[in-house]
Short mmCIF file of C-alpha atoms in Angstrom, two decimals:
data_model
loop_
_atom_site.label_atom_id
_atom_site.label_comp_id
_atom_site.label_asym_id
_atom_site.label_seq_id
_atom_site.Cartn_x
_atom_site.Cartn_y
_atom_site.Cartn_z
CA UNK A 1 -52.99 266.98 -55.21
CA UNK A 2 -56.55 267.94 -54.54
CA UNK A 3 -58.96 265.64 -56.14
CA UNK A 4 -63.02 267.13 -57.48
CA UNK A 5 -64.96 268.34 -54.89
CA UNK A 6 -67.98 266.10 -53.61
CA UNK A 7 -71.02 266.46 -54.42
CA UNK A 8 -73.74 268.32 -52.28
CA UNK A 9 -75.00 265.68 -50.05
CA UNK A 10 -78.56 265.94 -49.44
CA UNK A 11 -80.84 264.22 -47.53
CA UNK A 12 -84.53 264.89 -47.66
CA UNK A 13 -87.40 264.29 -44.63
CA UNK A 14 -91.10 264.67 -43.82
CA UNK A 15 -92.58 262.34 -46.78
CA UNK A 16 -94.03 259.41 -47.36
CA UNK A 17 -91.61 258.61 -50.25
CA UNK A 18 -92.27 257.73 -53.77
CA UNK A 19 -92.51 256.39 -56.50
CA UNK A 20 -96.33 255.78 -57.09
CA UNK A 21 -97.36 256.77 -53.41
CA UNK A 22 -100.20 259.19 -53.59
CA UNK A 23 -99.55 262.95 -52.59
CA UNK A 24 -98.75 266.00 -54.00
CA UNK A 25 -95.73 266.67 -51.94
CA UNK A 26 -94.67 263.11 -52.60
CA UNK A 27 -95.35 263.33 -56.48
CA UNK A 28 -93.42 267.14 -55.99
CA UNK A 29 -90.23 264.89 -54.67
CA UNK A 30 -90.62 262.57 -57.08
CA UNK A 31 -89.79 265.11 -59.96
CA UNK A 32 -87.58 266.98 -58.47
CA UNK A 33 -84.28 264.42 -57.10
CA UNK A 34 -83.96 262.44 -59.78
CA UNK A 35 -83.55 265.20 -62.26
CA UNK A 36 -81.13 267.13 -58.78
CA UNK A 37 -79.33 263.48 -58.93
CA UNK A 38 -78.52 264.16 -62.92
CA UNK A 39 -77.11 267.20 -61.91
CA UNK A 40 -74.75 266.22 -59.49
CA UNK A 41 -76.27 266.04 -56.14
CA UNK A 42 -75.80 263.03 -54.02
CA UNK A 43 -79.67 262.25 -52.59
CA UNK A 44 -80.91 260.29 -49.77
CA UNK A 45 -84.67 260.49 -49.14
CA UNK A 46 -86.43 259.05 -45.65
CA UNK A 47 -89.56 256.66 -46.52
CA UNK A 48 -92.70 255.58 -44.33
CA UNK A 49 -92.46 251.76 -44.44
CA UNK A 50 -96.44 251.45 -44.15
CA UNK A 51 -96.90 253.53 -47.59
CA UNK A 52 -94.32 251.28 -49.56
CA UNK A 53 -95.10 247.63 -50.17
CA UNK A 54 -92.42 245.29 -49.14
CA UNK A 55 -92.06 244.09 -52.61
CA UNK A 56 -91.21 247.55 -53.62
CA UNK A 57 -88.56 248.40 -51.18
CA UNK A 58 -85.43 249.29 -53.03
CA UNK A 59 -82.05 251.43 -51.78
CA UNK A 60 -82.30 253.08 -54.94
CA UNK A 61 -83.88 254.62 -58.02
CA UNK A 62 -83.05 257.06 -60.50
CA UNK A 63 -80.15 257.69 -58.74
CA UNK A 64 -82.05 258.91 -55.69
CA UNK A 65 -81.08 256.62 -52.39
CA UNK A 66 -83.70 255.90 -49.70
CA UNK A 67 -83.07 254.68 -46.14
CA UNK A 68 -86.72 252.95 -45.05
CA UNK A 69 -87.78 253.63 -41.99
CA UNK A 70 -90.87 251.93 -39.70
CA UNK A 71 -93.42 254.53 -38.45
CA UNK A 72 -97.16 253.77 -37.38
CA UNK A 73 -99.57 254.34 -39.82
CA UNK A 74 -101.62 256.38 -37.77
CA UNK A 75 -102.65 260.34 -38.72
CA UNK A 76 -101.26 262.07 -35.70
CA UNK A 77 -98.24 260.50 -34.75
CA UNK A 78 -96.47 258.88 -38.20
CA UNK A 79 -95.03 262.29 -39.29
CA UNK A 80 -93.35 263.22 -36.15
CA UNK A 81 -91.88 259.65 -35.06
CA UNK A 82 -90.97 259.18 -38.71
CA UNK A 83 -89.23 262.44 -38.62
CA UNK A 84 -87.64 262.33 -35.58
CA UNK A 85 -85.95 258.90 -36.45
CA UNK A 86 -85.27 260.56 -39.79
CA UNK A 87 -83.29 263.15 -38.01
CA UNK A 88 -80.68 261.23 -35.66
CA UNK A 89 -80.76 259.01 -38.25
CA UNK A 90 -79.49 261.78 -40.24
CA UNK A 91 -76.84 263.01 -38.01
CA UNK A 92 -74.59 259.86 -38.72
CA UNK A 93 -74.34 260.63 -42.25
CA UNK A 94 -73.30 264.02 -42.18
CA UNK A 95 -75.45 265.37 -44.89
CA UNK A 96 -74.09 268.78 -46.20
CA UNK A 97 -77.96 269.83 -46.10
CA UNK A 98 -81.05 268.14 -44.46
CA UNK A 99 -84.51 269.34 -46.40
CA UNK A 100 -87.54 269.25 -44.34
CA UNK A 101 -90.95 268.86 -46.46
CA UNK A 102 -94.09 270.55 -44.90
CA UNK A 103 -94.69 272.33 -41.44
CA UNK A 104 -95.63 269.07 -39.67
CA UNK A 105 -92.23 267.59 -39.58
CA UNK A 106 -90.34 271.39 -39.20
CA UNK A 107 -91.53 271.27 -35.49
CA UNK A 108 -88.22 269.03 -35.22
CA UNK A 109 -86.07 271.47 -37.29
CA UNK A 110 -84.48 273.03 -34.12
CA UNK A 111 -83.42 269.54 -33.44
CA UNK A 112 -81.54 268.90 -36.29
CA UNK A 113 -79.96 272.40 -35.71
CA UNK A 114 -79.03 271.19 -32.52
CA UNK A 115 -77.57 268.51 -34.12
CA UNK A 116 -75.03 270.83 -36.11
CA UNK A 117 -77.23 270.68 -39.69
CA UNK A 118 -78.03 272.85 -42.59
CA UNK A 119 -81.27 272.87 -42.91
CA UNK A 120 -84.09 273.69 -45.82
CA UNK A 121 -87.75 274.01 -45.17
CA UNK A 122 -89.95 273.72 -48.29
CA UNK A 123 -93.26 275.02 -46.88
CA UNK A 124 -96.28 273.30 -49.31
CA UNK A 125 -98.92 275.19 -47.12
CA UNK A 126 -100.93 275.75 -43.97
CA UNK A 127 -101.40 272.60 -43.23
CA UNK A 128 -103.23 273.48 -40.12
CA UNK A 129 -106.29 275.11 -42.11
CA UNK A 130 -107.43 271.49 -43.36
CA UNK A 131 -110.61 270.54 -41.84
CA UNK A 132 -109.94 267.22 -40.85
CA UNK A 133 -107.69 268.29 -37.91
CA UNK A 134 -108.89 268.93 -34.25
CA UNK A 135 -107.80 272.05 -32.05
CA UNK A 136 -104.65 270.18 -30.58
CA UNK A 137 -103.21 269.14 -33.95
CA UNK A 138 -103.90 272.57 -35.48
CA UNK A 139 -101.80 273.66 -32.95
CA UNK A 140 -99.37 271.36 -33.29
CA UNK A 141 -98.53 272.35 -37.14
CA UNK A 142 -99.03 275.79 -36.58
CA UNK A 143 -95.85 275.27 -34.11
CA UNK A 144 -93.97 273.28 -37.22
CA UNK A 145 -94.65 276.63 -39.01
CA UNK A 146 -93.17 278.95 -36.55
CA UNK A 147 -90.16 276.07 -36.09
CA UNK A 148 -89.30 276.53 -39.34
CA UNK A 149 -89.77 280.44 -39.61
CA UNK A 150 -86.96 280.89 -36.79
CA UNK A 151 -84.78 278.18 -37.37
CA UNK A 152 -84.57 277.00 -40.63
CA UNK A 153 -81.51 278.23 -42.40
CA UNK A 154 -83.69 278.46 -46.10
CA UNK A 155 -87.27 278.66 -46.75
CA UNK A 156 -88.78 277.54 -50.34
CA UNK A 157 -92.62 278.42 -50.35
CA UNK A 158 -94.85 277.57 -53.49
CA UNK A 159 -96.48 279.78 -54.05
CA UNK A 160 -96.89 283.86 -53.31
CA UNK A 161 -99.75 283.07 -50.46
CA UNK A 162 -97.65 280.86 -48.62
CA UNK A 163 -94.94 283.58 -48.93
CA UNK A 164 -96.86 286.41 -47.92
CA UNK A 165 -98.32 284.26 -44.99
CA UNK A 166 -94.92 283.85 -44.14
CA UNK A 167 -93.71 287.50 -43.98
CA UNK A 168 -96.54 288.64 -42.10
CA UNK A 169 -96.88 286.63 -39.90
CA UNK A 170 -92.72 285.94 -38.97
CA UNK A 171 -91.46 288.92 -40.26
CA UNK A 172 -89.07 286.67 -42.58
CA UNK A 173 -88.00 288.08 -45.77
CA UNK A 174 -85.16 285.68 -47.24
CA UNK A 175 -88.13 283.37 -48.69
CA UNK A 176 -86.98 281.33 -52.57
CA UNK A 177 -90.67 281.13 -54.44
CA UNK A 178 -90.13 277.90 -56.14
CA UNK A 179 -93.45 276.67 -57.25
CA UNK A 180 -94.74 272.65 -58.58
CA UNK A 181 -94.39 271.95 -62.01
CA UNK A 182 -95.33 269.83 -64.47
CA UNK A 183 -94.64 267.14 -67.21
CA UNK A 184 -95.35 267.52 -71.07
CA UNK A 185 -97.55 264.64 -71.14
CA UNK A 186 -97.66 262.46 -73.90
CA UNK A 187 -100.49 260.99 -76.34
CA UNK A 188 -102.55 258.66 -74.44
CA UNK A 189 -104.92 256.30 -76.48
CA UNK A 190 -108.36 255.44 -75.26
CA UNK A 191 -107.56 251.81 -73.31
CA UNK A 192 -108.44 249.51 -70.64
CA UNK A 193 -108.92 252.30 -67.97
CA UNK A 194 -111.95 253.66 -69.52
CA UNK A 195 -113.48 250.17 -70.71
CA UNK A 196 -112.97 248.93 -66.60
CA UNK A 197 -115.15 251.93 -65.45
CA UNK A 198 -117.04 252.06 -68.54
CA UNK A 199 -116.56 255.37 -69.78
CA UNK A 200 -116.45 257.28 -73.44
CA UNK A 201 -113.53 259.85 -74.12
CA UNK A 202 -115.23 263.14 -73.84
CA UNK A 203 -118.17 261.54 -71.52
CA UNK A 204 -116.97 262.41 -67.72
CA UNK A 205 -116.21 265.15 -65.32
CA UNK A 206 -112.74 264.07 -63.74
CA UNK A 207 -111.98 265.19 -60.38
CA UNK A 208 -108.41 263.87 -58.78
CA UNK A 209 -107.89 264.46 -55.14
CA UNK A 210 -107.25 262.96 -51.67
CA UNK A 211 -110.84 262.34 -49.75
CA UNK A 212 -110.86 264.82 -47.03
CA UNK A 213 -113.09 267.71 -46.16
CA UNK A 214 -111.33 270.61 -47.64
CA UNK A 215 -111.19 269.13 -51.09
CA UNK A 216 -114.79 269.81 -51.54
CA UNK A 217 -116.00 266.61 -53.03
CA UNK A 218 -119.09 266.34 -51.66
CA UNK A 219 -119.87 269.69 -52.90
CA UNK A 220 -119.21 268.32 -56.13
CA UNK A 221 -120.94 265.27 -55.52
CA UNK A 222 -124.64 267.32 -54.66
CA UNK A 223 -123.87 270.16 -57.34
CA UNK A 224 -124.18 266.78 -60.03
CA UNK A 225 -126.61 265.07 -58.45
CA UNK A 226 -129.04 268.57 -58.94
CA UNK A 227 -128.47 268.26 -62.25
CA UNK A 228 -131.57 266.92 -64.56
CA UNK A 229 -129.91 263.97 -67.04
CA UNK A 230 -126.63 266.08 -67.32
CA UNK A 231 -125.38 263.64 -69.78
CA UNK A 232 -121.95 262.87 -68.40
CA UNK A 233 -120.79 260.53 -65.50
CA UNK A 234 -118.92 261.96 -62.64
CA UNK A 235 -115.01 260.27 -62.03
CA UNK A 236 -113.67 260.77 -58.62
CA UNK A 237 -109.85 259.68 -58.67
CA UNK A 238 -108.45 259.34 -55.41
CA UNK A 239 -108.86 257.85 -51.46
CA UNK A 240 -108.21 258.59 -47.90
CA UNK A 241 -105.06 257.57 -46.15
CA UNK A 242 -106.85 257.18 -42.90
CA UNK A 243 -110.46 256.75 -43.76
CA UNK A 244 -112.84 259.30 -42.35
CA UNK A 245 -116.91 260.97 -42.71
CA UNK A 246 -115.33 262.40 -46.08
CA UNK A 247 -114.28 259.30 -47.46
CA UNK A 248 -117.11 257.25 -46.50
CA UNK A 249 -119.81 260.01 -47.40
CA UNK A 250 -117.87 259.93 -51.21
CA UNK A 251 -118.16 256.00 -51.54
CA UNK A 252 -121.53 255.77 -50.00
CA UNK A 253 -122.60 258.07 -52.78
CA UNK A 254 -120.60 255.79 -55.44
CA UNK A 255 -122.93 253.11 -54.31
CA UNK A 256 -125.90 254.53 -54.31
CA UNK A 257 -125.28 256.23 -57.70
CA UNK A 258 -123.81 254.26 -60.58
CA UNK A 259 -123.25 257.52 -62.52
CA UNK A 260 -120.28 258.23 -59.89
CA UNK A 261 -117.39 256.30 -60.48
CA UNK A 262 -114.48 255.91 -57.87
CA UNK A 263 -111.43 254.38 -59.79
CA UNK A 264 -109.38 254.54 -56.08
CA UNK A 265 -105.94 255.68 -56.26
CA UNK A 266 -104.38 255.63 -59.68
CA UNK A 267 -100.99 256.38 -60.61
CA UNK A 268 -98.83 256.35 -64.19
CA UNK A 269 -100.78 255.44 -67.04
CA UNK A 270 -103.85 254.53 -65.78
CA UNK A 271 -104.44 258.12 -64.05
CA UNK A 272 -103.16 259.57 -67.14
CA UNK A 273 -105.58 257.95 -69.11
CA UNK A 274 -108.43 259.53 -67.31
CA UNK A 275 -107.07 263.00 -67.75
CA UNK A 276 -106.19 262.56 -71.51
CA UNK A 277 -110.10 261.90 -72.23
CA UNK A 278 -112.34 264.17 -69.77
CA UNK A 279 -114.40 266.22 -71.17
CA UNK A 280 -113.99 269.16 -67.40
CA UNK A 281 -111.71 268.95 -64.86
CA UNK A 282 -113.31 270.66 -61.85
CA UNK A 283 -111.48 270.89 -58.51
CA UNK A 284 -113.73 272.22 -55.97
CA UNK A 285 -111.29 272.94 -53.04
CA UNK A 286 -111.62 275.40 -49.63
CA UNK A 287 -107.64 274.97 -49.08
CA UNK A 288 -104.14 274.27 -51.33
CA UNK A 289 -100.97 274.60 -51.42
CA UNK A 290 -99.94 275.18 -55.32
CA UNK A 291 -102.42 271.61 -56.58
CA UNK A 292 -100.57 269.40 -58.92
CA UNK A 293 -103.57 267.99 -59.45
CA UNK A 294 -104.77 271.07 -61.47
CA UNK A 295 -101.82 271.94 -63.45
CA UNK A 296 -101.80 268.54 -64.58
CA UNK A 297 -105.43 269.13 -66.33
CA UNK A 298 -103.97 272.31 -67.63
CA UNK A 299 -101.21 270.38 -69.19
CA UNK A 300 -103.57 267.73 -71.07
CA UNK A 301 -105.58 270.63 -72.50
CA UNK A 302 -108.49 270.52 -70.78
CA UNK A 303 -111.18 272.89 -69.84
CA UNK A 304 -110.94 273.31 -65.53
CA UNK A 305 -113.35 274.37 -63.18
CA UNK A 306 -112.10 275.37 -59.94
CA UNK A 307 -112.98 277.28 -57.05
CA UNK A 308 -112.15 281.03 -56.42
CA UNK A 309 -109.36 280.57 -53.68
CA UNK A 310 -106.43 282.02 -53.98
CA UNK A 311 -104.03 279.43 -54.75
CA UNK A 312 -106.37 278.40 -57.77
CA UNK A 313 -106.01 282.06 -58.73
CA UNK A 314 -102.23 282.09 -58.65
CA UNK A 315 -102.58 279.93 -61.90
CA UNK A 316 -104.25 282.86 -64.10
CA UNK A 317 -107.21 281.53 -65.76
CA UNK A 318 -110.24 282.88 -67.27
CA UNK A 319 -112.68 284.41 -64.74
CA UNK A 320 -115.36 282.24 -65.85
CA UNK A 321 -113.03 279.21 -64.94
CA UNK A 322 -113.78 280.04 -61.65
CA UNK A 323 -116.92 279.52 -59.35
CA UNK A 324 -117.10 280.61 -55.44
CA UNK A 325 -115.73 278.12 -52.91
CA UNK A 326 -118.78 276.09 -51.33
CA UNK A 327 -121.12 277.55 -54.08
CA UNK A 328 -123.14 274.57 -55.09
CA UNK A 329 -125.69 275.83 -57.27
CA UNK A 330 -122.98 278.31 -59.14
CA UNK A 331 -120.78 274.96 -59.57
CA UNK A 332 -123.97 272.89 -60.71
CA UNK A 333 -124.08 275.93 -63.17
CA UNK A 334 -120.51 276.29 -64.41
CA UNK A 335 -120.32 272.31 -64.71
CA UNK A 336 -122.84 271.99 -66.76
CA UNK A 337 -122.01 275.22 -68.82
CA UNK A 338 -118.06 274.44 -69.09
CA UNK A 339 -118.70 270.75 -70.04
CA UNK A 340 -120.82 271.36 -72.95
CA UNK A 341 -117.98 274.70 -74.41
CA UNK A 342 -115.32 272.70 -74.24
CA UNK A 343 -112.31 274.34 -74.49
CA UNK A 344 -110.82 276.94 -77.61
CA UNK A 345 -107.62 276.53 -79.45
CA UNK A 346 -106.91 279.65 -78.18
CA UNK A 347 -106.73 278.57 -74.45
CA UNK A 348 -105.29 275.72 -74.88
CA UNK A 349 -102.57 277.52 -76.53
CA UNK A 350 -102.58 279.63 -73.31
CA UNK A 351 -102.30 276.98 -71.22
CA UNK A 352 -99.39 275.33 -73.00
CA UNK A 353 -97.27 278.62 -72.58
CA UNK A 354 -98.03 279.06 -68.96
CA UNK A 355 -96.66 275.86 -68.24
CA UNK A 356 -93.64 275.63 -70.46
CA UNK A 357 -92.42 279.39 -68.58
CA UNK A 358 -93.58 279.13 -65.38
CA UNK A 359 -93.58 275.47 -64.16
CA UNK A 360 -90.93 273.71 -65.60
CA UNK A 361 -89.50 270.96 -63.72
CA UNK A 362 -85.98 271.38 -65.12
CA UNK A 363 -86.07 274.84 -64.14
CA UNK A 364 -87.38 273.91 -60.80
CA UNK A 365 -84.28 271.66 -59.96
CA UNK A 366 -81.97 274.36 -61.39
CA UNK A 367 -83.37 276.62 -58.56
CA UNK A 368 -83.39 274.37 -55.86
CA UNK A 369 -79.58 273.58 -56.26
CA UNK A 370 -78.71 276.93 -56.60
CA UNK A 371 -80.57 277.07 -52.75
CA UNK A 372 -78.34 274.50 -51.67
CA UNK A 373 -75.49 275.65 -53.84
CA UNK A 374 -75.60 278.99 -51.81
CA UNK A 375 -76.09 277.64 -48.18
CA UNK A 376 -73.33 275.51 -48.28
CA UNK A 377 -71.22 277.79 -50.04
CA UNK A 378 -70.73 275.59 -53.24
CA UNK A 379 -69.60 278.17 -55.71
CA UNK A 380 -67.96 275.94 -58.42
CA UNK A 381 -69.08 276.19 -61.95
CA UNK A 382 -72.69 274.71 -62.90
CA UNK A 383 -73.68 273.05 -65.59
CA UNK A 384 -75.83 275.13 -68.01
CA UNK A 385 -79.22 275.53 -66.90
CA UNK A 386 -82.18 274.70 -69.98
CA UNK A 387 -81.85 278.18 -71.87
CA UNK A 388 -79.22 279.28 -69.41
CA UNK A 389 -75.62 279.72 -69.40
CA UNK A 390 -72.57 277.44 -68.12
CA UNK A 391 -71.46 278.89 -64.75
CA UNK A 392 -74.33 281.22 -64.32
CA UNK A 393 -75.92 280.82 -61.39
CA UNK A 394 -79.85 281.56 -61.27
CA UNK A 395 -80.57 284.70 -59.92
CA UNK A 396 -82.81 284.63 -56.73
CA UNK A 397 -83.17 287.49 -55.36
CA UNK A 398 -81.32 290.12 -53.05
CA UNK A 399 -80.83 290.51 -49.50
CA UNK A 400 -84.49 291.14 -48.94
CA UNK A 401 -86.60 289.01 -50.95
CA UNK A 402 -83.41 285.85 -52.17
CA UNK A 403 -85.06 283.43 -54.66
CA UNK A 404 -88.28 285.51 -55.02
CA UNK A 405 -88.73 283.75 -58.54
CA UNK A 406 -92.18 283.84 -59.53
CA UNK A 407 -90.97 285.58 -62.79
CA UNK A 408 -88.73 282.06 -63.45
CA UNK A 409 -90.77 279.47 -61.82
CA UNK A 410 -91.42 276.31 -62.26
CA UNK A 411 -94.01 274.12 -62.39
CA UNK A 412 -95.03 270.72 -61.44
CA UNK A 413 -96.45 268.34 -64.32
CA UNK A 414 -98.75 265.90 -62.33
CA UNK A 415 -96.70 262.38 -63.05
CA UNK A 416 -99.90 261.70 -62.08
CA UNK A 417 -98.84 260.32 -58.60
CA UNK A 418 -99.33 263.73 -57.19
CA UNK A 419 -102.98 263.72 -55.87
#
């Protein structure tokens, strides 16, 4: 007598592993297994020892299993010794599908072909487009990209750019658009993060970000310090894994200028306290993926300034939410401008229905199984999908374009690891 199938075994490589470590593909992974775990899947996620303190070591939570594994903390060669232990590691378990994260660890994805896997590639971005890389480890990533263009047996990209990139540049059509999502967040009273960095609700510009280059901080940081008595303080949530010019140009200028606050990393409620009571979000960026970090304003209500790239454009806003990339006087402009308007009903309203239909983290998971569901050739019934239908699998796509769901995305809600 044949007993229930097993469930889809998944194991997941190429991030620093969560909860509470800073990252927006870490915060992504975060929200997405444990809610894959409630629906059935059997998850084991790879974690950089260095980025989770010994006392928080666990072999599980929320149903998701991690296997820790020692890697240098160092920016060039953590990701690729970390991954390639990941993968042999991997091998001995016999996962039904191994799921790389970013193009930095896919330069090992013909290995774990090799090796007899399944493989998915979520691509978060050109990674080798940030400016704090040199010429060799451009190159380097740039090769992840192409490893996981030929070999990887699924590609989820997060957004149209990175798909489009894709196709032109490999030719490869059979790319699932999942995007990030979000979280409904919930009421969050004025507390002991504002009193620490003395702050009024209402009374700041919050920016949320790693401290590199492309994030355009300092940009930021000269655009408010032209301002005459702008009457608001300027938060800058966030830090540098590996400390560079960047990160030590941002806290020089917290020193010298007690109007800047730098809070450091924050996570849970003490990030989401900031973004309940800003009165702008601004995000000043050259280069994302799909950022977290923005939807996450969007999802608190609040009025956003970014810059004009394209990936802040794939989240439709109002044209004057936008200000050209590297524009400091325009940003000085808009900043001041946007902070003092506030935000309408209206768009809020606006905002609230983008997120709810387009990045849903329910609906997220529900695409990402049906991904693994179809490349292992799962076809048993599913459990009903929020506002879908038992045994219906999602639609992604034909032969051509499988999983192009920008129509049914979803999105991620900033739980506010995800800087």
């Amino acid at each position: 007598m044949t007993g229930p199938p097993h469930p889809i075994k998944v194991f997941v490589i190429g991030i620093r592993g969560f909860p509470g470590v800073a990252g927006g593909v870490e915060t992504h992974c975060e929200q997405l297994y444990p809610r894959l775990v409630r629906m059935g899947m059997d998850v084991t996620v790879f974690t950089r020892t260095p980025y989770i303190r010994r006392e928080s070591r666990r072999a599980k939570w929320r149903g998701v299993k991690f296997i820790n594994i020692w890697t240098p903390k160092n920016q060039h060669l953590e990701a690729i010794i970390h991954t390639f232990l990941g993968v042999v590691t991997a091998r001995f378990h016999s996962p039904d599908v191994l799921h790389f994260h970013a193009i930095g660890p896919s330069l090992l994805v013909p290995l774990a072909k090799a090796l007899g896997m399944k493989v998915v590639v979520t691509d978060h971005g050109p990674d080798y487009l940030r400016a704090k890389w040199g010429k060799v480890s451009r190159k380097v990533l740039e090769l992840g990209e192409v490893m996981a263009a030929r070999f990887a047996d699924k590609i989820i990209v997060i957004s149209s750019g990175i798909r489009d990139l894709i196709r032109s540049k490999y030719g490869r059509r059979d790319l699932c658009l999942i995007p990030n999502g979000v979280n409904p967040p919930r009421p969050v009273p004025p507390g002991p993060t504002l009193e620490r960095f003395a702050l009024q609700p209402g009374g700041y510009v919050l920016s949320a970000c790693r401290f590199v280059p492309e994030k355009g901080l300092l940009d930021l940081i000269a655009a408010y310090q032209s301002l005459d008595h702008p009457g608001f303080k300027l938060v800058l949530a966030g830090g540098a894994d590996h400390e560079n010019e960047c990160s030590r140009a941002i806290a020089a200028a917290g020193r010298r200028d007690d109007r800047i606050v730098l809070p450091g990393f924050l996570s849970g409620p003490p990030l989401a306290e900031l973004f309940a009571h800003a009165g702008l979000f601004v995000l000043p960026s050259y280069y994302e993926g799909l950022p977290i970090a923005l939807l996450e304003a969007l999802s608190y209500g609040l009025p956003v300034l970014v810059s004009g790239i394209p990936p802040h454009r794939e989240v439709p806003l109002p044209e004057e939410r936008y200000f050209p990339a590297g524009d400091t006087r325009r940003l000085a402009e808009k900043m001041r401008d946007l902070f003092s308007r506030g935000i309408t009903e209206e768009e809020k309203s606006r905002q609230r229905k983008l997120l709810e239909g387009t990045y849903n983290w329910d609906r997220i998971a529900e695409q990402t199984r049906e991904v693994y569901r179809l490349l292992v050739g799962d076809r048993r019934s599913l459990a009903p999908a929020p506002g879908g239908e038992p045994g219906k699998p999602l639609s992604i796509g034909n032969q051509d374009q499988i999983g192009d769901l920008e129509h049914q995305a979803v999105s991620p809600a900033l739980d506010p690891q995800g800087l």
